[in-house]
mmCIF file of C-alpha atoms in Angstrom:
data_model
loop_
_atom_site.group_PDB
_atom_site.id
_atom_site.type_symbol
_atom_site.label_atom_id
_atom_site.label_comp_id
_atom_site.label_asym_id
_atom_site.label_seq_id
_atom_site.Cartn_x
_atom_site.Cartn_y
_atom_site.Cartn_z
ATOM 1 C CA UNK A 184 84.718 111.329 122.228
ATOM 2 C CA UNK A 185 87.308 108.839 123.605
ATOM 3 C CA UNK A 186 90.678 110.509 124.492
ATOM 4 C CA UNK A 187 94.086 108.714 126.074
ATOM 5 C CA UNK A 188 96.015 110.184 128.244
ATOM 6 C CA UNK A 189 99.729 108.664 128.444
ATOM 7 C CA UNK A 190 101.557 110.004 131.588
ATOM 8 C CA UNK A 191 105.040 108.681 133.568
ATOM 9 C CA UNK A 192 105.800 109.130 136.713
ATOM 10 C CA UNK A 193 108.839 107.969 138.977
ATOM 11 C CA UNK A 194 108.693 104.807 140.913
ATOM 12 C CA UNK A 195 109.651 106.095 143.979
ATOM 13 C CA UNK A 196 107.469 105.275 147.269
ATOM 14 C CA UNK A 197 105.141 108.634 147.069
ATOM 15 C CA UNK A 198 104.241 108.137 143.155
ATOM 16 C CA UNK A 199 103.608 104.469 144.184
ATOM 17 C CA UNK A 200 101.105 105.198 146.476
ATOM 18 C CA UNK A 201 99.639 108.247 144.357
ATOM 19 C CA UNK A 202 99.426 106.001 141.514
ATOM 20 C CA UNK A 203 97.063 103.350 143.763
ATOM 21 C CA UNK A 204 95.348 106.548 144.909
ATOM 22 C CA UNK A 205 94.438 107.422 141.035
ATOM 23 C CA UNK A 206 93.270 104.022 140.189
ATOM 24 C CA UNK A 207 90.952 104.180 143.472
ATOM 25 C CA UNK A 208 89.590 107.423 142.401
ATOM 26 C CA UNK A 209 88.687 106.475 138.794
ATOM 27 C CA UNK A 210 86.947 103.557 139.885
ATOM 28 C CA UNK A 211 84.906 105.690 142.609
ATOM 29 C CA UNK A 212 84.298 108.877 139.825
ATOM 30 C CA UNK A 213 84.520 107.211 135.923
ATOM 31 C CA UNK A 214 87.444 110.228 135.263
ATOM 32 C CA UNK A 215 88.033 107.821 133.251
ATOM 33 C CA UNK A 216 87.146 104.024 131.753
ATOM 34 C CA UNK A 217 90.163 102.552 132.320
ATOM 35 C CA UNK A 218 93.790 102.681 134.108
ATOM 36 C CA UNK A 219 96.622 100.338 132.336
ATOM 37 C CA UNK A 220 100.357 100.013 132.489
ATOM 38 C CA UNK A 221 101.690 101.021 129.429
ATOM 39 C CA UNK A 222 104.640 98.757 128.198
ATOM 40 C CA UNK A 223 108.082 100.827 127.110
ATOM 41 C CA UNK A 224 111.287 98.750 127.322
ATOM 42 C CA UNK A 225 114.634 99.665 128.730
ATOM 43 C CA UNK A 226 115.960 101.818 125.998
ATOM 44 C CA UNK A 227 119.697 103.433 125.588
ATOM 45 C CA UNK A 228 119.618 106.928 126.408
ATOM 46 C CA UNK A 229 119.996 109.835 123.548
ATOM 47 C CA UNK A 230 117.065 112.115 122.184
ATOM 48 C CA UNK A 231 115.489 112.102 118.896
ATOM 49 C CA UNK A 232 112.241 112.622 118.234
ATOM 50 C CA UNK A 233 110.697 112.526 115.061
ATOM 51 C CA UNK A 234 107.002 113.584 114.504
ATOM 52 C CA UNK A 235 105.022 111.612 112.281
ATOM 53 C CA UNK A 236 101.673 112.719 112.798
ATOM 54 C CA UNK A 237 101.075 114.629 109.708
ATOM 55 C CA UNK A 238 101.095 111.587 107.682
ATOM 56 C CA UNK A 239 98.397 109.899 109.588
ATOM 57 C CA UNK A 240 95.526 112.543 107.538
ATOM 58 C CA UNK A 241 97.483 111.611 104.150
ATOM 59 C CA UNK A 242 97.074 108.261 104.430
ATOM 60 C CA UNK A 243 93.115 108.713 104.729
ATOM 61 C CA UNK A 244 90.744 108.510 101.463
ATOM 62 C CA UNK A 245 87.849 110.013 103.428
ATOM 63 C CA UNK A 246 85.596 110.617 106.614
ATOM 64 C CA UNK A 247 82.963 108.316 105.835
ATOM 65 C CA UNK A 248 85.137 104.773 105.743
ATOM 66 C CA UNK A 249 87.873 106.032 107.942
ATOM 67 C CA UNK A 250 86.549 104.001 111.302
ATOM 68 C CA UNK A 251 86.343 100.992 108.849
ATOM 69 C CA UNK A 252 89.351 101.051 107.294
ATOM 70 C CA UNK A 253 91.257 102.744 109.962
ATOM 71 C CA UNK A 254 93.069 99.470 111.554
ATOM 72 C CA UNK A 255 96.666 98.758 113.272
ATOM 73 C CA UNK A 256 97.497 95.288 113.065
ATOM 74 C CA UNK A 257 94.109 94.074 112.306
ATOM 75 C CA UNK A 258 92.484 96.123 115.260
ATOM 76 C CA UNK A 259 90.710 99.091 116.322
ATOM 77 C CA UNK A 260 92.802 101.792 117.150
ATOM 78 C CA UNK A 261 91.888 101.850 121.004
ATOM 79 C CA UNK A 262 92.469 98.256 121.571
ATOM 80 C CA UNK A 263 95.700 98.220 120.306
ATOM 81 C CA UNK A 264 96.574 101.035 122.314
ATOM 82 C CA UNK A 265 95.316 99.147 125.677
ATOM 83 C CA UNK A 266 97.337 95.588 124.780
ATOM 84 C CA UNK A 267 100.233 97.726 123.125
ATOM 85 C CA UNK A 268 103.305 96.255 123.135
ATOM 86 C CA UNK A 269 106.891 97.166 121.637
ATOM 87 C CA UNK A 270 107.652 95.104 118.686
ATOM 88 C CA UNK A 271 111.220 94.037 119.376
ATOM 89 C CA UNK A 272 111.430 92.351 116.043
ATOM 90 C CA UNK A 273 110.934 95.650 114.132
ATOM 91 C CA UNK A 274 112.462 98.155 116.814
ATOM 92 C CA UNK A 275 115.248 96.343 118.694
ATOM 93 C CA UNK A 276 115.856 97.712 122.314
ATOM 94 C CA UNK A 277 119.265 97.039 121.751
ATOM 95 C CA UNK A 278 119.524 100.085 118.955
ATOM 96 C CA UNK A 279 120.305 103.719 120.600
ATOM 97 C CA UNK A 280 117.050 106.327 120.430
ATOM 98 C CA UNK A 281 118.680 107.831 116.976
ATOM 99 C CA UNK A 282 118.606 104.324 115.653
ATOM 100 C CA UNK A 283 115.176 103.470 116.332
ATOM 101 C CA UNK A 284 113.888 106.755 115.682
ATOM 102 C CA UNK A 285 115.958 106.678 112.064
ATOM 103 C CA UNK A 286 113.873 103.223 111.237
ATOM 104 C CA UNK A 287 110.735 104.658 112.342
ATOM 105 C CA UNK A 288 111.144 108.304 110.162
ATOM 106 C CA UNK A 289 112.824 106.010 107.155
ATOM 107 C CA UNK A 290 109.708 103.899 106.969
ATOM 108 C CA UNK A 291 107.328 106.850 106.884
ATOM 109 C CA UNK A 292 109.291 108.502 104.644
ATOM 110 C CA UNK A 293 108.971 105.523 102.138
ATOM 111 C CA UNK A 294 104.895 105.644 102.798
ATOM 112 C CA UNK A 295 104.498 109.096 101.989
ATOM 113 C CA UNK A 296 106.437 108.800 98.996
ATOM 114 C CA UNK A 297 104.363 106.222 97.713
ATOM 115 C CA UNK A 298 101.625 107.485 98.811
ATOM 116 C CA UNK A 299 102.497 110.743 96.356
ATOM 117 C CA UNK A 300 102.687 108.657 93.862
ATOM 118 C CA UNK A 301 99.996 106.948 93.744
ATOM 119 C CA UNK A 302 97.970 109.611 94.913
ATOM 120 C CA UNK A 303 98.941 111.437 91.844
ATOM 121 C CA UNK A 304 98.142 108.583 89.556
ATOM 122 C CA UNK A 305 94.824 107.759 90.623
ATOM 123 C CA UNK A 306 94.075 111.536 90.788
ATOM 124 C CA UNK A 307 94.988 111.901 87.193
ATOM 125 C CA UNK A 308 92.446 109.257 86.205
ATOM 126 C CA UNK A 309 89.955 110.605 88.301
ATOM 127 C CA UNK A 310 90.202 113.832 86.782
ATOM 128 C CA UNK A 311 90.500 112.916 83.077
ATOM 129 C CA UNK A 312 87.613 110.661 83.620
ATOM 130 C CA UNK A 313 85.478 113.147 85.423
ATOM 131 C CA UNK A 314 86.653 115.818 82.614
ATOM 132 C CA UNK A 315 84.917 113.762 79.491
ATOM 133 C CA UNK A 316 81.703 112.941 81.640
ATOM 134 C CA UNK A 317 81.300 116.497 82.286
ATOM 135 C CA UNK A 318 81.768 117.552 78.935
ATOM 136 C CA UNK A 319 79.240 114.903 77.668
ATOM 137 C CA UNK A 320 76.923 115.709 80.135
ATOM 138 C CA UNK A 321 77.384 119.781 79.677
ATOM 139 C CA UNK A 322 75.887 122.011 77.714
ATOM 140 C CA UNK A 323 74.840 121.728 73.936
ATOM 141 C CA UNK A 324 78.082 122.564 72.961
ATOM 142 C CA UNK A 325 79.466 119.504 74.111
ATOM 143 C CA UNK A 326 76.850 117.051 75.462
ATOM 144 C CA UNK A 327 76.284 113.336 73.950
ATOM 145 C CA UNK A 328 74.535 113.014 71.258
ATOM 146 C CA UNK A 329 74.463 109.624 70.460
ATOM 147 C CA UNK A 330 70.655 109.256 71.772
ATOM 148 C CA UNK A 331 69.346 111.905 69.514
ATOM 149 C CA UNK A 332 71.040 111.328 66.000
ATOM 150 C CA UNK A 333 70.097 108.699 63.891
ATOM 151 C CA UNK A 334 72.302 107.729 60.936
ATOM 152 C CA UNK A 335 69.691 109.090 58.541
ATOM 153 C CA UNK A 336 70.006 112.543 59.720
ATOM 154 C CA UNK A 337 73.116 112.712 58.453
ATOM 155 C CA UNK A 338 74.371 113.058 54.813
ATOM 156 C CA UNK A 339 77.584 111.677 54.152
ATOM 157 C CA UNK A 340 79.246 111.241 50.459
ATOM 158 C CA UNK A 341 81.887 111.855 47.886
ATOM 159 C CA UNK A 342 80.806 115.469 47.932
ATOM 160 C CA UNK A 343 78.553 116.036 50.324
ATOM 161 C CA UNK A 344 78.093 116.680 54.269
ATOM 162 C CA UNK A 345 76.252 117.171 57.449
ATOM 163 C CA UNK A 346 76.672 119.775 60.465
ATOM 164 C CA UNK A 347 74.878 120.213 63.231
ATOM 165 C CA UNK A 348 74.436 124.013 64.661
ATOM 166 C CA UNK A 349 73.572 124.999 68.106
ATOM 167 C CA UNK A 350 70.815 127.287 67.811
ATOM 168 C CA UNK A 351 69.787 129.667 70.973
ATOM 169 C CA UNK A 352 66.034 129.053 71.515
ATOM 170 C CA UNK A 353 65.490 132.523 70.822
ATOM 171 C CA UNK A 354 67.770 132.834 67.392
ATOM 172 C CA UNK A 355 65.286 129.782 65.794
ATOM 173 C CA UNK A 356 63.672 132.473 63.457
ATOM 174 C CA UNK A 357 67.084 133.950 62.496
ATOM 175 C CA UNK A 358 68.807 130.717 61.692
ATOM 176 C CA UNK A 359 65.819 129.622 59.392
ATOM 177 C CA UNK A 360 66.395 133.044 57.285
ATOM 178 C CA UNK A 361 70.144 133.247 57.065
ATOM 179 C CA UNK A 362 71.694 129.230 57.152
ATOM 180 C CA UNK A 363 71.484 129.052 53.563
ATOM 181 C CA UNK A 364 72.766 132.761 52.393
ATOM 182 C CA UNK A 365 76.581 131.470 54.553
ATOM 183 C CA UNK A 366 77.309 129.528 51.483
ATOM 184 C CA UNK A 367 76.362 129.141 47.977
ATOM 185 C CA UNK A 368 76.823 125.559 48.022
ATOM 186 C CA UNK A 369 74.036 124.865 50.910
ATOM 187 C CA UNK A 370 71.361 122.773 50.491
ATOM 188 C CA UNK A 371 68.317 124.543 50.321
ATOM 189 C CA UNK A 372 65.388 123.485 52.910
ATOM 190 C CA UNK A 373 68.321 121.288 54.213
ATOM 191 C CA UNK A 374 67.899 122.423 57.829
ATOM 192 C CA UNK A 375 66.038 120.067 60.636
ATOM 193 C CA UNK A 376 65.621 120.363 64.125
ATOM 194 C CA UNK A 377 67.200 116.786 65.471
ATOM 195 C CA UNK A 378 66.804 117.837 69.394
ATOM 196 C CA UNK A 379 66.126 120.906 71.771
ATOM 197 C CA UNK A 380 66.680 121.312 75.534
ATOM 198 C CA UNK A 381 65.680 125.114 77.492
ATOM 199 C CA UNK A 382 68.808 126.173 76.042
ATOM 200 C CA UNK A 383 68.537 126.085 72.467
ATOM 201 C CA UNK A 384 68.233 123.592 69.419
ATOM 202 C CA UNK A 385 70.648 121.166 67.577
ATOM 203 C CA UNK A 386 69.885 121.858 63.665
ATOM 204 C CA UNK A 387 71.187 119.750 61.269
ATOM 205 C CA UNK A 388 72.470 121.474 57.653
ATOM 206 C CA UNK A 389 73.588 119.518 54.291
ATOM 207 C CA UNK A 390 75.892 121.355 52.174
ATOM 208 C CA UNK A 391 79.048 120.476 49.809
ATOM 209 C CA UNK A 392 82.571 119.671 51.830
ATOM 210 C CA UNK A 393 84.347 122.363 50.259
ATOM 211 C CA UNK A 394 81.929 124.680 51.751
ATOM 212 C CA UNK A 395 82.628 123.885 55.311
ATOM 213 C CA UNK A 396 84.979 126.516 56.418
ATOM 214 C CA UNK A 397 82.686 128.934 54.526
ATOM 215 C CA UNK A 398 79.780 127.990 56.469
ATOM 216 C CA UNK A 399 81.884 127.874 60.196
ATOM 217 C CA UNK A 400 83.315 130.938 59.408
ATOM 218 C CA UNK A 401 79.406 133.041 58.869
ATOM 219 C CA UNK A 402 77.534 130.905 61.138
ATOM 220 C CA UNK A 403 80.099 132.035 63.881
ATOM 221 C CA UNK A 404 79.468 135.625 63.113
ATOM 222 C CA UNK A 405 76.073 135.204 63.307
ATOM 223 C CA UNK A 406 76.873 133.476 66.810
ATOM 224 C CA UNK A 407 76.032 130.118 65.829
ATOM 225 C CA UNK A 408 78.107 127.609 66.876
ATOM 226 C CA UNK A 409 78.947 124.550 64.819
ATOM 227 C CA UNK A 410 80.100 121.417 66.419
ATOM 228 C CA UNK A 411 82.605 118.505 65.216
ATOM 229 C CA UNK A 412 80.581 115.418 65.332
ATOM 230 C CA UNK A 413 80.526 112.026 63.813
ATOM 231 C CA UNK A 414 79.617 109.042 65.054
ATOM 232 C CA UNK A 415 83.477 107.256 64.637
ATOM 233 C CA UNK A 416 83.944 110.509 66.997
ATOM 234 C CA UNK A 417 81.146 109.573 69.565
ATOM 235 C CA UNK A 418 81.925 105.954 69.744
ATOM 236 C CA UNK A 419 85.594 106.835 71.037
ATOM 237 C CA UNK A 420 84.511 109.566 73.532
ATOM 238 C CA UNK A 421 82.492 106.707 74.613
ATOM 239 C CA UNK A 422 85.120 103.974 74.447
ATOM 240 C CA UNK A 423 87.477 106.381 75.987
ATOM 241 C CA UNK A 424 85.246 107.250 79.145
ATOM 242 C CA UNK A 425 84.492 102.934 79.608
ATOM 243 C CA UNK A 426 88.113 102.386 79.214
ATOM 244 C CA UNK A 427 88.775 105.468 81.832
ATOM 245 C CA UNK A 428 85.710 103.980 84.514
ATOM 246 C CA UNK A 429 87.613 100.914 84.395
ATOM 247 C CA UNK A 430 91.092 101.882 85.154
ATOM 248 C CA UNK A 431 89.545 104.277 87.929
ATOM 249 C CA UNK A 432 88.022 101.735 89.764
ATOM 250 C CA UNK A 433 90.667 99.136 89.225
ATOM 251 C CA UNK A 434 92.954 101.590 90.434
ATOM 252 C CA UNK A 435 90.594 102.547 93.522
ATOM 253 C CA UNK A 436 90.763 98.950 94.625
ATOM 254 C CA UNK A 437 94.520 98.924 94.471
ATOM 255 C CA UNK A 438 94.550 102.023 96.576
ATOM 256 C CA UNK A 439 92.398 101.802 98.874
ATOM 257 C CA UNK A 440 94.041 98.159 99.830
ATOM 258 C CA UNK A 441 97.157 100.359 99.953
ATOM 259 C CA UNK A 442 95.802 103.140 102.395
ATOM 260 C CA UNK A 443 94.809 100.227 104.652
ATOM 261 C CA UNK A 444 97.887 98.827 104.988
ATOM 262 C CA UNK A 445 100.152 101.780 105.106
ATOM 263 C CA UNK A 446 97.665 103.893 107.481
ATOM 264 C CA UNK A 447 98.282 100.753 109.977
ATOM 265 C CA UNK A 448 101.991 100.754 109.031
ATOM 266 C CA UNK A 449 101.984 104.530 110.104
ATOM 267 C CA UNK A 450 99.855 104.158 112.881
ATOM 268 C CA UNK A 451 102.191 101.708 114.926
ATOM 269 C CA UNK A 452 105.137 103.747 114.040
ATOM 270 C CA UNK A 453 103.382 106.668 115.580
ATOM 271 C CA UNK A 454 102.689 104.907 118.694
ATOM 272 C CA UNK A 455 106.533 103.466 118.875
ATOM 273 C CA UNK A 456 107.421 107.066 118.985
ATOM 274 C CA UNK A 457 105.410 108.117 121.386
ATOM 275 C CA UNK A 458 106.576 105.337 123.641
ATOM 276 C CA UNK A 459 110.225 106.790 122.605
ATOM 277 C CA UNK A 460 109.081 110.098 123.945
ATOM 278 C CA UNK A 461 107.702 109.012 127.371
ATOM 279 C CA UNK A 462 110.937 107.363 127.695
ATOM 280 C CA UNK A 463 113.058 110.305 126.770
ATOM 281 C CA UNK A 464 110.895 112.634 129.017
ATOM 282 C CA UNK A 465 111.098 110.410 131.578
ATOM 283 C CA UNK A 466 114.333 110.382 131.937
ATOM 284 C CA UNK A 467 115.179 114.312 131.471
ATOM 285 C CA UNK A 468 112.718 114.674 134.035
ATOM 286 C CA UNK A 469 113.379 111.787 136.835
ATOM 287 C CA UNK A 470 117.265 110.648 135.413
ATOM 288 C CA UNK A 471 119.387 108.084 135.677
ATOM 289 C CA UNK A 472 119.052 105.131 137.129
ATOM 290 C CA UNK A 473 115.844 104.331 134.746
ATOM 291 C CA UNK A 474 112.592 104.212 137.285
ATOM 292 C CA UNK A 475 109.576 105.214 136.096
ATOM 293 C CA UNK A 476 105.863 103.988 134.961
ATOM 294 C CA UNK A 477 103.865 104.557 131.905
ATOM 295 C CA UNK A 478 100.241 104.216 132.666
ATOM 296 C CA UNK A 479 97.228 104.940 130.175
ATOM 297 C CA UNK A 480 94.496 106.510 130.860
ATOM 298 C CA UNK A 481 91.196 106.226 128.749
ATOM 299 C CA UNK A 482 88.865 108.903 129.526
ATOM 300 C CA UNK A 483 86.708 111.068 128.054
ATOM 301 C CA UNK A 484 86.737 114.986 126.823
ATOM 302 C CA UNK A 485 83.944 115.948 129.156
ATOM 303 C CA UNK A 486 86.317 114.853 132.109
ATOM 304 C CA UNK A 487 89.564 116.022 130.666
ATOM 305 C CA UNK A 488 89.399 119.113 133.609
ATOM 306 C CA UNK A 489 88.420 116.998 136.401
ATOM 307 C CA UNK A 490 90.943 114.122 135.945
ATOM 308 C CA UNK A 491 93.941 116.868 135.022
ATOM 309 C CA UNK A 492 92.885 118.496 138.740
ATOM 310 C CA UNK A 493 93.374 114.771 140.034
ATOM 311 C CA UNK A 494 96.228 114.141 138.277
ATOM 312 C CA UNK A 495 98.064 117.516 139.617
ATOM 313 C CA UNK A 496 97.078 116.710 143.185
ATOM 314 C CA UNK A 497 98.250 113.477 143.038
ATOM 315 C CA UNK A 498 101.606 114.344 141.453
ATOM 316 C CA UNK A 499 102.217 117.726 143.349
ATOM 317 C CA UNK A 500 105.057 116.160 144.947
ATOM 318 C CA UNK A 501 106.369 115.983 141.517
ATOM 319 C CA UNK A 502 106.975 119.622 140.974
ATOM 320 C CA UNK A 503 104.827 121.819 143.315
ATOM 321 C CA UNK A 504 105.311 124.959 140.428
ATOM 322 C CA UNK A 505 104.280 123.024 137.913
ATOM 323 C CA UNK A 506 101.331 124.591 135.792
ATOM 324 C CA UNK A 507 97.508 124.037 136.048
ATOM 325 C CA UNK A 508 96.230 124.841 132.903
ATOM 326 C CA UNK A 509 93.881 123.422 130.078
ATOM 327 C CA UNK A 510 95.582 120.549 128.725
ATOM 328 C CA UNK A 511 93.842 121.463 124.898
ATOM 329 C CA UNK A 512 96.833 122.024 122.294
ATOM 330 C CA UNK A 513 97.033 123.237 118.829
ATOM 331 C CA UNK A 514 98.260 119.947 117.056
ATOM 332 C CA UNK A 515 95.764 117.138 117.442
ATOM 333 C CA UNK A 516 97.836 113.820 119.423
ATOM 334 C CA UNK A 517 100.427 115.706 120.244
ATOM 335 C CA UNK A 518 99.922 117.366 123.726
ATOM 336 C CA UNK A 519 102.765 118.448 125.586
ATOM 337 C CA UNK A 520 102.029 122.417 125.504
ATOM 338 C CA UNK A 521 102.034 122.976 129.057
ATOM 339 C CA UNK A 522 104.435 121.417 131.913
ATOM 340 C CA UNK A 523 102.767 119.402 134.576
ATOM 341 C CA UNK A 524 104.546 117.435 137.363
ATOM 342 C CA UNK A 525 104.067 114.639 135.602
ATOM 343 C CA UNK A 526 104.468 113.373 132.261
ATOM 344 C CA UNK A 527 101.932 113.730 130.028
ATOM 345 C CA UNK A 528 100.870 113.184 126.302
ATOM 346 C CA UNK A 529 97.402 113.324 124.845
ATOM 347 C CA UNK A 530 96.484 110.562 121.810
ATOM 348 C CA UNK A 531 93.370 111.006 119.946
ATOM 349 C CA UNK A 532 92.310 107.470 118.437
ATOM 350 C CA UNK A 533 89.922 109.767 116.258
ATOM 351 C CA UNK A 534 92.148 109.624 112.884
ATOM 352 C CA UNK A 535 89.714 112.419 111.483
ATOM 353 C CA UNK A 536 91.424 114.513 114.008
ATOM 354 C CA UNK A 537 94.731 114.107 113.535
ATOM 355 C CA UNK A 538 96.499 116.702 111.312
#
């Protein structure tokens, strides 16, 4: 897995010449793929830093289209780290740190509350939608009939009516000897089995309309259960879960075009503030008069010990206390848990990792 590695040291003579040493000892040992300056302008000095990471999973639909999808400014994430460079028309230098950081949190404060929005909305659809097919496709209870029951199986007139009864397989013999003692106005013999699955039987019963609450009301105690069905009925489930498959893929489109902007949108304001927060380390840690490099380093996990161990004895000159630990932290691209000599922030380019 591909990792960067965005350190700062000072520009003065020794950190010169350990930065040439670094570059000489990748080359020789593959620490890591690559070396590059990293470009931060001259920025006014005041510290605020605003983490935006979180975001960056919200924005995501899911794992399997993320390395698709995931794109800043029409690129793959690593190559626009490697050529990044500060947008001055979205970011002016000429702002203080608060500024800047106000425009960055402001704009992904606007995407996530969009994104709740429409996150909700298409959500809703989603679940109404996967509601009815689930009911339709359930038990006998609920399930679709509309492939089973033919017009002529059911009776419909001035006076007269159809229901259909869910029968357990094992009550068959019991519903045959009691259906027509629940009402007195039952059609005798009117019973038929229209369908059966391993669960039980849909019967069909004629019988005169004002005997219908007659009939629920004993067929219920005799745990058979009744169901509302017409055709009107199963022609708008139907109509309702078409009209629902089309406004949940019309609204996936619109989405999903969304996440793909807005996850770049988020993306290069995540980067901006990291290059805020190299600057603002930078200068706690080296001061005033500004003098330091940015380099990035592309390496890989396997090598993260190795390179760190380089790094330190590079840098010692930095801060010869300074702690030699695992550089690993808690929160995924953001990795400034333990002080080094140097400056140092891990970016994961993996999106599925950031949290």
């Amino acid at each position: 897995m591909t990792d960067f590695w965005l350190i700062s040291v000072p520009l003065d003579k020794t950190s010169l010449t350990s930065v040439e040493k670094l570059k000489r000892t990748i080359a020789k040992t593959n620490l890591a793929s690559s070396c590059c300056r990293f470009s931060i302008p001259d920025l006014k000095v005041r510290i605020v830093i605003k983490k935006t990471c979180q975001c960056m999973k919200e924005v995501l639909e899911s794992s399997d289209k993320v390395l698709e999808n995931a794109l800043a400014n029409g690129v793959d994430l690593m190559n626009f780290m490697i050529k990044f460079q500060w947008d001055k028309a979205k970011y002016p230098t000429s702002l203080t740190l608060s500024s800047l950081a106000e425009i960055i949190n402001k704009e992904v404060s606007q995407v996530e509350a969009e994104l709740k929005s429409r996150s909700a909305a298409y959500n809703s659809v989603k679940a109404s939608l996967q509601n009815l097919e689930h009911k339709l496709d359930g038990n006998l209870q609920t399930c679709s009939l509309n492939d089973v029951v033919r017009k002529e199986d059911l009776v419909v007139s001035e006076y007269l009516t159809t229901l259909l009864v869910v029968v357990a397989r094992g009550s068959y013999s019991q519903w045959e000897r009691s259906y027509e003692s629940f009402s007195k106005f039952v059609v005798p013999r009117s019973s038929r089995k229209l369908y059966e699955n391993g669960e039980g039987g849909v019967f069909s019963v004629t019988l005169f309309k004002r005997a219908v609450c007659e009939f629920k009301a004993k067929a219920q105690e005799s745990k058979f259960f009744v169901r509302d069905y017409s055709f009107d009925l199963e022609e708008q489930k139907q109509r309702e879960i078409m009209q629902l498959s089309f406004h949940k893929k019309e609204q996936y489109g619109i989405f999903v075009r969304w996440l793909k902007v807005n996850f770049s949108e988020v993306f290069v304001a995540w980067i901006h503030l990291k290059a805020l927060r190299v600057f603002v380390e930078s200068v706690l840690r080296y001061g005033l008069p500004v003098n330091y490099q940015a380099l990035l380093l592309q390496t890989d996990r396997k090598h993260s010990k190795k390179l760190k161990e380089e790094l330190a004895s590079l840098f010692v000159h930095l801060d010869p206390t300074a702690s030699i630990t695992d550089v690993s932290c808690d929160i995924p691209g953001l990795c400034q848990q333990e002080y080094f000599s140097y400056i140092c922030f891990h970016i994961s380019t993996n999106v599925l990792d950031i949290s």
